[in-house]
Amino acid sequence: MADPEAALEIRQPALICPATDRSPPGADDMSKHLDDLLDRIRTLQEDVEEEYRQQREDWQARRAQLAGEWASQQRRYKVGLWRFLRRSSLLAILTAPVIYLGWIPFLLMDLFVTVYQAICFPVYRIPKVRRSDYLVFDREDLPYLNAIEKFNCFYCSYGNGVAAYTREVAARTEQYWCPIKHARRIRGAHERYPRFFEHGDAEAFRQGLARLRRQYGDEPPRSPD
């Protein structure tokens, strides 16, 4: 007598799900469109940077021509320390020590990131991030700032510079180890993120990972399709 379970197995159609890592239809077109958009954004960014550079040069030239008059005019807007403190609220004065405690984590992060990339990046042939590109101190000599304001500018320059420096080191690390986009949109992604592989695109990841790991430089790498 025939086994009913065996007969059932014979009658049921085989469900064959071929394993494939191919990108979904239209992925290449979407990637090309994204590349075009990113190229346009980069061009606009370069135009903006060039405009800023030209304005800075014009301002520096004007400042050099009127050096004495410029400094004198700037000092007219300086607020003395006593008047500055009298204008400050009690809460602002009381919270200042908490704000300045940020020096500790900023210094530790700066030290850790510098040591981290000095030791690890050469092993994986990742170009090191130039710290001087992110830590810029050029506001403390402005004649219209008092001592407290100059210190605040120095502190903010350092804190934000360390954050940007750390972000780029982390971005290059992510580009090497996990250049895959998240399944949902994230806010404030770094400049390298748009070039990462799409979430779930196994074929592109396996085929392009080695190439993407070599694409470092001043400009974010092109998408590795």
Coordinates of N, CA and C in Angstrom, one line a residue:
M1 N 0.9 -1.2 0.0 CA 0.0 0.0 0.0 C 0.9 1.2 0.0
A2 N 0.5 2.2 -0.8 CA 1.4 3.4 -1.0 C 1.3 4.3 0.2
D3 N 2.4 4.9 0.6 CA 2.4 5.8 1.7 C 1.7 7.1 1.4
P4 N 0.6 7.5 2.1 CA -0.1 8.7 1.7 C 0.8 9.9 1.8
E5 N 1.7 9.9 2.8 CA 2.6 11.1 2.9 C 3.5 11.2 1.7
A6 N 4.0 10.1 1.3 CA 4.9 10.1 0.1 C 4.1 10.6 -1.1
A7 N 2.8 10.1 -1.3 CA 2.0 10.6 -2.4 C 1.8 12.1 -2.3
L8 N 1.6 12.6 -1.1 CA 1.4 14.0 -0.9 C 2.6 14.8 -1.4
E9 N 3.8 14.3 -1.0 CA 5.0 14.9 -1.4 C 5.2 15.0 -2.9
I10 N 4.7 13.9 -3.6 CA 4.8 13.8 -5.0 C 3.9 14.9 -5.7
R11 N 2.7 15.0 -5.1 CA 1.7 15.9 -5.7 C 2.1 17.4 -5.5
Q12 N 2.7 17.7 -4.4 CA 3.0 19.1 -4.1 C 4.1 19.6 -5.1
P13 N 3.9 20.8 -5.7 CA 5.0 21.3 -6.6 C 6.2 21.7 -5.8
A14 N 7.3 21.5 -6.4 CA 8.6 21.9 -5.7 C 8.7 23.4 -5.8
L15 N 9.0 24.1 -4.7 CA 9.1 25.5 -4.6 C 10.6 25.8 -4.7
I16 N 11.0 26.3 -5.9 CA 12.4 26.5 -6.1 C 12.7 28.0 -6.0
C17 N 13.5 28.4 -5.1 CA 13.8 29.8 -4.9 C 15.3 30.0 -5.2
P18 N 15.6 30.3 -6.4 CA 17.1 30.4 -6.7 C 17.7 31.5 -5.9
A19 N 18.8 31.1 -5.4 CA 19.6 32.1 -4.6 C 20.3 33.1 -5.6
T20 N 20.0 34.3 -5.4 CA 20.6 35.3 -6.3 C 20.9 36.6 -5.6
D21 N 22.0 37.2 -5.9 CA 22.4 38.4 -5.3 C 22.3 39.6 -6.2
R22 N 21.5 39.3 -7.3 CA 21.4 40.4 -8.3 C 20.7 41.6 -7.8
S23 N 21.1 42.8 -8.2 CA 20.4 44.0 -7.8 C 19.0 44.0 -8.5
P24 N 18.0 44.6 -7.8 CA 16.7 44.7 -8.4 C 16.7 45.5 -9.7
P25 N 15.7 45.2 -10.6 CA 15.6 45.9 -11.9 C 15.6 47.4 -11.7
G26 N 16.4 48.1 -12.5 CA 16.4 49.6 -12.5 C 17.4 50.1 -11.5
A27 N 18.1 49.2 -10.8 CA 19.1 49.7 -9.7 C 20.2 50.5 -10.4
D28 N 20.7 50.1 -11.6 CA 21.8 50.8 -12.2 C 21.3 52.2 -12.6
D29 N 20.1 52.3 -13.2 CA 19.6 53.6 -13.5 C 19.5 54.5 -12.3
M30 N 19.0 54.0 -11.2 CA 18.9 54.7 -10.0 C 20.2 55.2 -9.5
S31 N 21.2 54.3 -9.6 CA 22.5 54.7 -9.1 C 23.2 55.7 -10.0
K32 N 22.9 55.6 -11.3 CA 23.5 56.7 -12.2 C 22.8 58.0 -12.0
H33 N 21.5 58.0 -11.7 CA 20.8 59.2 -11.4 C 21.3 59.8 -10.1
L34 N 21.6 59.0 -9.1 CA 22.1 59.5 -7.9 C 23.5 60.1 -8.1
D35 N 24.3 59.4 -8.9 CA 25.7 59.9 -9.2 C 25.6 61.3 -9.8
D36 N 24.6 61.5 -10.8 CA 24.4 62.8 -11.4 C 24.1 63.9 -10.4
L37 N 23.1 63.5 -9.5 CA 22.7 64.5 -8.5 C 23.9 64.9 -7.6
L38 N 24.6 63.8 -7.2 CA 25.8 64.1 -6.3 C 26.8 65.0 -7.0
D39 N 27.0 64.7 -8.3 CA 28.0 65.5 -9.0 C 27.5 67.0 -9.1
R40 N 26.2 67.2 -9.3 CA 25.7 68.5 -9.3 C 25.9 69.2 -8.0
I41 N 25.6 68.5 -6.9 CA 25.7 69.0 -5.6 C 27.2 69.4 -5.3
R42 N 28.1 68.5 -5.7 CA 29.5 68.8 -5.5 C 30.0 70.0 -6.3
T43 N 29.4 70.2 -7.5 CA 29.8 71.3 -8.3 C 29.3 72.6 -7.6
L44 N 28.0 72.6 -7.1 CA 27.5 73.7 -6.4 C 28.3 74.0 -5.1
Q45 N 28.7 73.0 -4.4 CA 29.5 73.2 -3.2 C 30.9 73.9 -3.6
E46 N 31.5 73.4 -4.7 CA 32.7 74.0 -5.1 C 32.5 75.5 -5.5
D47 N 31.4 75.8 -6.2 CA 31.1 77.2 -6.5 C 30.9 78.0 -5.3
V48 N 30.2 77.5 -4.3 CA 30.0 78.2 -3.0 C 31.3 78.5 -2.3
E49 N 32.2 77.4 -2.3 CA 33.5 77.6 -1.7 C 34.3 78.6 -2.4
E50 N 34.3 78.6 -3.7 CA 35.0 79.6 -4.5 C 34.5 81.0 -4.2
E51 N 33.2 81.2 -4.1 CA 32.6 82.5 -3.8 C 33.1 83.0 -2.4
Y52 N 33.0 82.0 -1.4 CA 33.5 82.4 -0.1 C 35.0 82.8 -0.1
R53 N 35.8 82.0 -0.9 CA 37.2 82.3 -0.9 C 37.5 83.7 -1.5
Q54 N 36.7 84.0 -2.6 CA 36.9 85.3 -3.2 C 36.5 86.5 -2.2
Q55 N 35.4 86.2 -1.5 CA 35.0 87.3 -0.6 C 36.0 87.4 0.6
R56 N 36.6 86.3 1.0 CA 37.6 86.4 2.1 C 38.8 87.2 1.6
E57 N 39.2 86.9 0.3 CA 40.4 87.6 -0.2 C 40.1 89.1 -0.3
D58 N 38.9 89.4 -0.8 CA 38.5 90.8 -0.9 C 38.5 91.5 0.4
W59 N 38.0 90.8 1.4 CA 37.9 91.4 2.8 C 39.3 91.5 3.4
Q60 N 40.2 90.6 3.1 CA 41.6 90.7 3.6 C 42.3 91.8 3.0
A61 N 42.1 92.0 1.7 CA 42.7 93.1 0.9 C 42.3 94.4 1.5
R62 N 41.0 94.6 1.7 CA 40.4 95.8 2.2 C 40.9 96.1 3.6
R63 N 41.0 95.0 4.4 CA 41.5 95.1 5.8 C 43.0 95.6 5.8
A64 N 43.8 95.0 4.8 CA 45.2 95.4 4.8 C 45.3 96.9 4.4
Q65 N 44.5 97.4 3.5 CA 44.5 98.8 3.1 C 44.2 99.7 4.2
L66 N 43.2 99.3 5.0 CA 42.7 100.2 6.1 C 43.1 99.6 7.4
A67 N 44.3 99.1 7.6 CA 44.7 98.3 8.8 C 44.4 99.2 10.1
G68 N 45.0 100.3 10.1 CA 44.9 101.1 11.3 C 43.4 101.6 11.6
E69 N 42.8 102.1 10.5 CA 41.4 102.5 10.6 C 40.5 101.3 11.0
W70 N 40.7 100.2 10.4 CA 39.9 99.0 10.6 C 39.9 98.6 12.1
A71 N 41.2 98.5 12.6 CA 41.3 98.1 14.0 C 40.7 99.1 14.9
S72 N 40.8 100.3 14.7 CA 40.2 101.4 15.5 C 38.7 101.3 15.5
Q73 N 38.1 101.1 14.3 CA 36.7 101.0 14.2 C 36.2 99.7 14.9
Q74 N 36.9 98.6 14.8 CA 36.5 97.4 15.4 C 36.5 97.5 16.9
R75 N 37.4 98.2 17.5 CA 37.5 98.3 18.9 C 36.3 99.1 19.5
R76 N 35.7 99.9 18.7 CA 34.5 100.7 19.1 C 33.4 99.8 19.5
Y77 N 33.4 98.5 19.0 CA 32.3 97.6 19.3 C 32.7 96.6 20.4
K78 N 33.8 96.9 21.0 CA 34.2 96.0 22.1 C 33.5 96.3 23.4
V79 N 33.0 95.2 24.1 CA 32.3 95.4 25.3 C 33.2 95.0 26.4
G80 N 33.4 95.9 27.4 CA 34.4 95.6 28.5 C 33.9 94.4 29.3
L81 N 34.9 93.9 30.1 CA 34.6 92.7 30.9 C 33.5 93.0 31.9
W82 N 33.6 94.1 32.6 CA 32.6 94.4 33.7 C 31.2 94.6 33.1
R83 N 31.1 95.3 32.0 CA 29.8 95.5 31.4 C 29.3 94.2 30.8
F84 N 30.2 93.4 30.3 CA 29.8 92.1 29.7 C 29.2 91.2 30.9
L85 N 29.9 91.2 32.0 CA 29.4 90.3 33.1 C 28.1 90.9 33.7
R86 N 27.9 92.2 33.7 CA 26.7 92.8 34.3 C 25.5 92.5 33.4
R87 N 25.8 92.3 32.1 CA 24.7 92.0 31.1 C 24.3 90.5 31.2
S88 N 25.2 89.7 31.7 CA 25.0 88.3 31.7 C 24.0 87.9 32.8
S89 N 23.1 87.0 32.5 CA 22.1 86.5 33.5 C 22.8 85.6 34.6
L90 N 22.2 85.5 35.8 CA 22.7 84.7 36.8 C 22.8 83.2 36.4
L91 N 21.8 82.8 35.7 CA 21.8 81.4 35.2 C 23.0 81.1 34.2
A92 N 23.2 82.1 33.4 CA 24.3 82.0 32.4 C 25.7 81.8 33.2
I93 N 25.8 82.6 34.2 CA 27.1 82.5 35.0 C 27.2 81.2 35.7
L94 N 26.0 80.7 36.3 CA 26.0 79.5 37.1 C 26.3 78.3 36.2
T95 N 25.8 78.3 34.9 CA 26.0 77.1 34.0 C 27.3 77.1 33.3
A96 N 28.0 78.3 33.3 CA 29.3 78.3 32.6 C 30.3 77.2 33.0
P97 N 30.4 76.9 34.3 CA 31.4 75.8 34.7 C 31.0 74.5 34.1
V98 N 29.7 74.2 33.9 CA 29.2 73.0 33.3 C 29.6 72.9 31.9
I99 N 29.5 74.1 31.2 CA 29.8 74.2 29.8 C 31.3 73.9 29.6
Y100 N 32.1 74.6 30.4 CA 33.6 74.5 30.3 C 34.1 73.1 30.7
L101 N 33.3 72.3 31.4 CA 33.7 70.9 31.7 C 33.9 70.1 30.4
G102 N 33.3 70.6 29.3 CA 33.5 69.9 28.1 C 34.9 69.8 27.6
W103 N 35.8 70.6 28.2 CA 37.2 70.5 27.8 C 37.7 69.1 28.0
I104 N 37.2 68.4 29.1 CA 37.8 67.1 29.4 C 37.4 66.1 28.4
P105 N 36.1 65.9 28.0 CA 35.9 64.9 26.9 C 36.4 65.3 25.6
F106 N 36.5 66.6 25.3 CA 37.1 67.0 24.0 C 38.5 66.7 23.9
L107 N 39.3 66.9 25.0 CA 40.7 66.6 25.0 C 40.9 65.1 24.9
L108 N 40.1 64.3 25.7 CA 40.3 62.9 25.6 C 39.9 62.3 24.2
M109 N 38.9 62.8 23.6 CA 38.5 62.4 22.3 C 39.6 62.8 21.3
D110 N 40.1 64.0 21.4 CA 41.1 64.4 20.5 C 42.3 63.5 20.6
L111 N 42.7 63.2 21.8 CA 43.9 62.3 22.0 C 43.6 60.9 21.5
F112 N 42.4 60.3 21.8 CA 42.1 59.0 21.4 C 42.1 58.9 19.8
V113 N 41.4 59.8 19.2 CA 41.2 59.7 17.7 C 42.6 59.8 17.0
T114 N 43.4 60.7 17.5 CA 44.8 60.9 16.9 C 45.6 59.6 17.1
V115 N 45.6 59.0 18.3 CA 46.3 57.8 18.5 C 45.7 56.6 17.7
Y116 N 44.4 56.6 17.6 CA 43.6 55.5 16.9 C 44.0 55.5 15.5
Q117 N 43.9 56.6 14.8 CA 44.2 56.6 13.3 C 45.7 56.4 13.1
A118 N 46.6 56.9 14.0 CA 48.0 56.7 13.8 C 48.4 55.3 13.9
I119 N 47.7 54.5 14.7 CA 48.0 53.1 14.9 C 47.3 52.2 13.8
C120 N 46.0 52.5 13.6 CA 45.2 51.6 12.8 C 45.2 51.9 11.3
F121 N 45.1 53.1 11.0 CA 44.9 53.5 9.5 C 46.1 52.9 8.7
P122 N 47.3 53.0 9.1 CA 48.4 52.5 8.2 C 48.2 51.0 8.0
V123 N 47.7 50.2 8.9 CA 47.5 48.8 8.8 C 46.6 48.5 7.6
Y124 N 45.5 49.3 7.5 CA 44.5 49.0 6.5 C 44.6 49.9 5.3
R125 N 45.7 50.7 5.3 CA 46.0 51.6 4.1 C 44.9 52.6 4.0
I126 N 44.4 53.1 5.1 CA 43.4 54.2 5.0 C 44.2 55.5 5.2
P127 N 44.0 56.5 4.3 CA 44.8 57.8 4.5 C 44.4 58.4 5.8
K128 N 45.3 59.0 6.5 CA 45.0 59.7 7.8 C 44.3 61.0 7.5
V129 N 43.5 61.4 8.5 CA 42.8 62.7 8.4 C 43.7 63.8 8.9
R130 N 43.9 64.8 8.2 CA 44.7 65.9 8.7 C 43.9 66.7 9.7
R131 N 44.4 66.7 10.9 CA 43.8 67.3 12.1 C 43.7 68.8 11.8
S132 N 44.7 69.4 11.2 CA 44.8 70.9 11.0 C 43.7 71.4 10.1
D133 N 43.1 70.5 9.3 CA 42.0 70.9 8.4 C 40.7 71.2 9.2
Y134 N 40.6 70.7 10.4 CA 39.4 70.7 11.1 C 39.5 71.6 12.4
L135 N 40.7 71.8 12.9 CA 40.9 72.6 14.1 C 41.5 74.0 13.6
V136 N 40.7 75.0 13.5 CA 41.2 76.3 13.0 C 40.9 77.3 14.1
F137 N 41.9 78.1 14.5 CA 41.8 79.1 15.5 C 42.1 80.5 14.9
D138 N 41.2 81.2 14.5 CA 41.5 82.5 13.8 C 40.5 83.6 14.2
R139 N 39.7 83.4 15.3 CA 38.8 84.4 15.7 C 39.2 85.1 17.0
E140 N 40.2 84.6 17.7 CA 40.6 85.1 19.0 C 41.4 86.4 18.9
D141 N 41.8 86.8 17.7 CA 42.6 88.1 17.6 C 41.7 89.2 17.1
L142 N 40.4 89.0 17.0 CA 39.5 90.0 16.6 C 39.4 91.1 17.7
P143 N 39.6 92.4 17.3 CA 39.7 93.4 18.3 C 38.4 93.8 19.0
Y144 N 37.3 93.4 18.5 CA 36.0 93.7 19.1 C 35.6 92.7 20.2
L145 N 36.4 91.7 20.4 CA 36.1 90.7 21.4 C 36.8 90.9 22.7
N146 N 36.2 90.8 23.9 CA 36.9 90.9 25.1 C 37.5 89.5 25.5
A147 N 38.1 89.5 26.6 CA 38.9 88.2 27.0 C 38.0 87.0 27.1
I148 N 36.8 87.2 27.7 CA 35.9 86.1 27.9 C 35.3 85.6 26.5
E149 N 35.0 86.5 25.6 CA 34.5 86.2 24.3 C 35.6 85.5 23.5
K150 N 36.8 86.0 23.6 CA 37.9 85.3 22.9 C 38.1 83.9 23.4
F151 N 38.0 83.7 24.7 CA 38.1 82.3 25.2 C 37.0 81.4 24.8
N152 N 35.8 82.0 24.8 CA 34.6 81.2 24.3 C 34.8 80.8 22.8
C153 N 35.3 81.7 22.0 CA 35.5 81.4 20.6 C 36.6 80.3 20.4
F154 N 37.6 80.4 21.3 CA 38.7 79.4 21.2 C 38.1 78.0 21.6
Y155 N 37.3 78.0 22.7 CA 36.6 76.8 23.2 C 35.7 76.2 22.1
C156 N 34.9 77.0 21.5 CA 34.0 76.5 20.5 C 34.7 76.0 19.3
S157 N 35.8 76.7 18.9 CA 36.6 76.3 17.7 C 37.2 74.9 18.0
Y158 N 37.6 74.7 19.2 CA 38.2 73.4 19.6 C 37.2 72.3 19.6
G159 N 36.1 72.6 20.3 CA 35.1 71.6 20.5 C 34.5 71.1 19.2
N160 N 34.1 72.1 18.3 CA 33.5 71.7 17.0 C 34.6 71.2 16.1
G161 N 35.8 71.6 16.2 CA 36.9 71.1 15.4 C 37.1 69.6 15.7
V162 N 37.2 69.3 17.0 CA 37.4 67.9 17.4 C 36.2 67.0 16.9
A163 N 35.0 67.6 17.0 CA 33.8 66.8 16.6 C 33.9 66.5 15.1
A164 N 34.3 67.5 14.3 CA 34.4 67.3 12.8 C 35.5 66.4 12.5
Y165 N 36.6 66.5 13.2 CA 37.8 65.7 13.0 C 37.4 64.2 13.3
T166 N 36.8 64.0 14.5 CA 36.3 62.7 14.9 C 35.3 62.1 13.9
R167 N 34.5 62.9 13.4 CA 33.5 62.5 12.4 C 34.1 61.9 11.1
E168 N 35.1 62.6 10.6 CA 35.8 62.2 9.4 C 36.6 60.9 9.6
V169 N 37.2 60.8 10.8 CA 38.0 59.5 11.1 C 37.0 58.4 11.2
A170 N 35.8 58.6 11.8 CA 34.8 57.6 11.9 C 34.2 57.2 10.6
A171 N 34.0 58.2 9.7 CA 33.5 58.0 8.4 C 34.4 57.2 7.5
R172 N 35.7 57.4 7.6 CA 36.7 56.6 6.9 C 36.7 55.2 7.4
T173 N 36.6 55.0 8.7 CA 36.5 53.7 9.3 C 35.3 52.9 8.8
E174 N 34.1 53.6 8.8 CA 32.9 53.0 8.3 C 33.0 52.6 6.9
Q175 N 33.7 53.5 6.1 CA 33.8 53.2 4.6 C 34.6 51.9 4.4
Y176 N 35.5 51.6 5.3 CA 36.3 50.4 5.2 C 35.6 49.2 5.7
W177 N 35.0 49.3 6.8 CA 34.4 48.1 7.5 C 32.9 47.9 7.2
C178 N 32.1 48.9 7.1 CA 30.7 48.7 6.9 C 30.1 49.7 6.0
P179 N 30.5 49.8 4.7 CA 29.9 50.9 3.8 C 28.5 50.5 3.3
I180 N 27.6 50.3 4.1 CA 26.2 49.9 3.8 C 25.2 50.9 4.3
K181 N 24.3 51.4 3.5 CA 23.3 52.4 4.0 C 22.3 51.7 4.9
H182 N 21.8 52.5 5.8 CA 20.7 52.0 6.6 C 19.4 51.8 5.8
A183 N 18.5 51.0 6.4 CA 17.3 50.7 5.7 C 16.4 51.9 5.7
R184 N 16.5 52.8 6.7 CA 15.7 54.0 6.7 C 16.6 55.3 6.6
R185 N 16.1 56.4 6.3 CA 16.9 57.6 6.1 C 17.3 58.1 7.5
I186 N 18.6 58.6 7.5 CA 19.1 59.1 8.8 C 19.5 60.6 8.5
R187 N 19.4 61.3 9.6 CA 19.7 62.8 9.5 C 21.2 63.0 9.7
G188 N 21.7 64.0 9.0 CA 23.1 64.4 9.2 C 24.1 63.4 8.8
A189 N 23.9 62.6 7.8 CA 24.9 61.6 7.4 C 26.1 62.3 6.9
H190 N 27.3 61.7 7.1 CA 28.5 62.3 6.6 C 28.6 62.2 5.1
E191 N 29.6 62.9 4.6 CA 29.7 63.1 3.1 C 30.0 61.8 2.4
R192 N 30.6 60.8 3.0 CA 30.9 59.6 2.3 C 29.7 58.7 2.3
Y193 N 28.7 58.9 3.1 CA 27.5 58.0 3.2 C 26.8 57.8 1.9
P194 N 26.5 58.8 1.1 CA 25.8 58.6 -0.2 C 26.4 57.6 -1.1
R195 N 27.7 57.4 -1.0 CA 28.4 56.5 -1.9 C 28.4 55.0 -1.4
F196 N 27.8 54.8 -0.2 CA 27.8 53.4 0.3 C 26.8 52.6 -0.5
F197 N 26.9 51.3 -0.3 CA 26.1 50.3 -1.0 C 24.7 50.3 -0.4
E198 N 23.7 50.1 -1.2 CA 22.3 50.1 -0.8 C 22.1 49.0 0.2
H199 N 21.2 49.2 1.1 CA 20.8 48.2 2.1 C 20.2 47.0 1.4
G200 N 20.8 45.8 1.6 CA 20.4 44.6 1.0 C 20.9 44.3 -0.4
D201 N 21.8 45.1 -0.9 CA 22.4 44.9 -2.2 C 23.6 44.0 -2.0
A202 N 23.5 42.7 -1.9 CA 24.6 41.8 -1.6 C 25.6 41.8 -2.7
E203 N 25.1 41.7 -4.0 CA 26.0 41.6 -5.1 C 27.0 42.8 -5.2
A204 N 26.4 44.0 -5.1 CA 27.2 45.2 -5.2 C 28.2 45.3 -4.0
F205 N 27.8 44.9 -2.9 CA 28.7 44.9 -1.7 C 29.9 44.0 -1.9
R206 N 29.6 42.7 -2.3 CA 30.7 41.8 -2.5 C 31.6 42.1 -3.6
Q207 N 31.0 42.7 -4.7 CA 31.8 43.0 -5.9 C 32.6 44.3 -5.7
G208 N 32.0 45.2 -5.0 CA 32.6 46.5 -5.0 C 33.4 46.9 -3.7
L209 N 33.3 46.0 -2.7 CA 33.9 46.4 -1.4 C 35.4 46.7 -1.5
A210 N 36.1 45.8 -2.1 CA 37.6 46.0 -2.3 C 37.9 47.3 -3.0
R211 N 37.1 47.7 -4.0 CA 37.4 48.9 -4.7 C 37.0 50.1 -3.9
L212 N 35.9 50.1 -3.1 CA 35.5 51.2 -2.3 C 36.6 51.4 -1.2
R213 N 37.2 50.4 -0.7 CA 38.2 50.5 0.3 C 39.5 51.2 -0.2
R214 N 39.6 51.4 -1.5 CA 40.7 52.1 -2.0 C 40.4 53.5 -2.4
Q215 N 39.1 53.9 -2.3 CA 38.7 55.2 -2.8 C 38.6 56.2 -1.7
Y216 N 39.7 56.7 -1.3 CA 39.8 57.8 -0.3 C 40.4 59.0 -0.9
G217 N 40.2 60.1 -0.3 CA 40.8 61.3 -0.9 C 40.0 62.5 -0.3
D218 N 40.3 63.7 -0.9 CA 39.6 64.9 -0.4 C 38.1 64.9 -0.8
E219 N 37.8 64.2 -2.0 CA 36.5 64.1 -2.4 C 35.9 62.8 -2.0
P220 N 34.6 62.7 -1.6 CA 34.0 61.4 -1.3 C 34.1 60.5 -2.5
P221 N 34.2 59.2 -2.3 CA 34.3 58.3 -3.4 C 33.0 58.2 -4.3
R222 N 33.2 57.8 -5.5 CA 32.0 57.6 -6.4 C 31.4 56.3 -6.0
S223 N 30.1 56.2 -6.3 CA 29.3 55.0 -5.9 C 29.9 53.8 -6.6
P224 N 30.2 52.7 -5.9 CA 30.8 51.5 -6.5 C 29.8 50.5 -7.0
D225 N 29.3 50.8 -8.2 CA 28.3 49.9 -8.8 C 28.9 48.7 -9.4

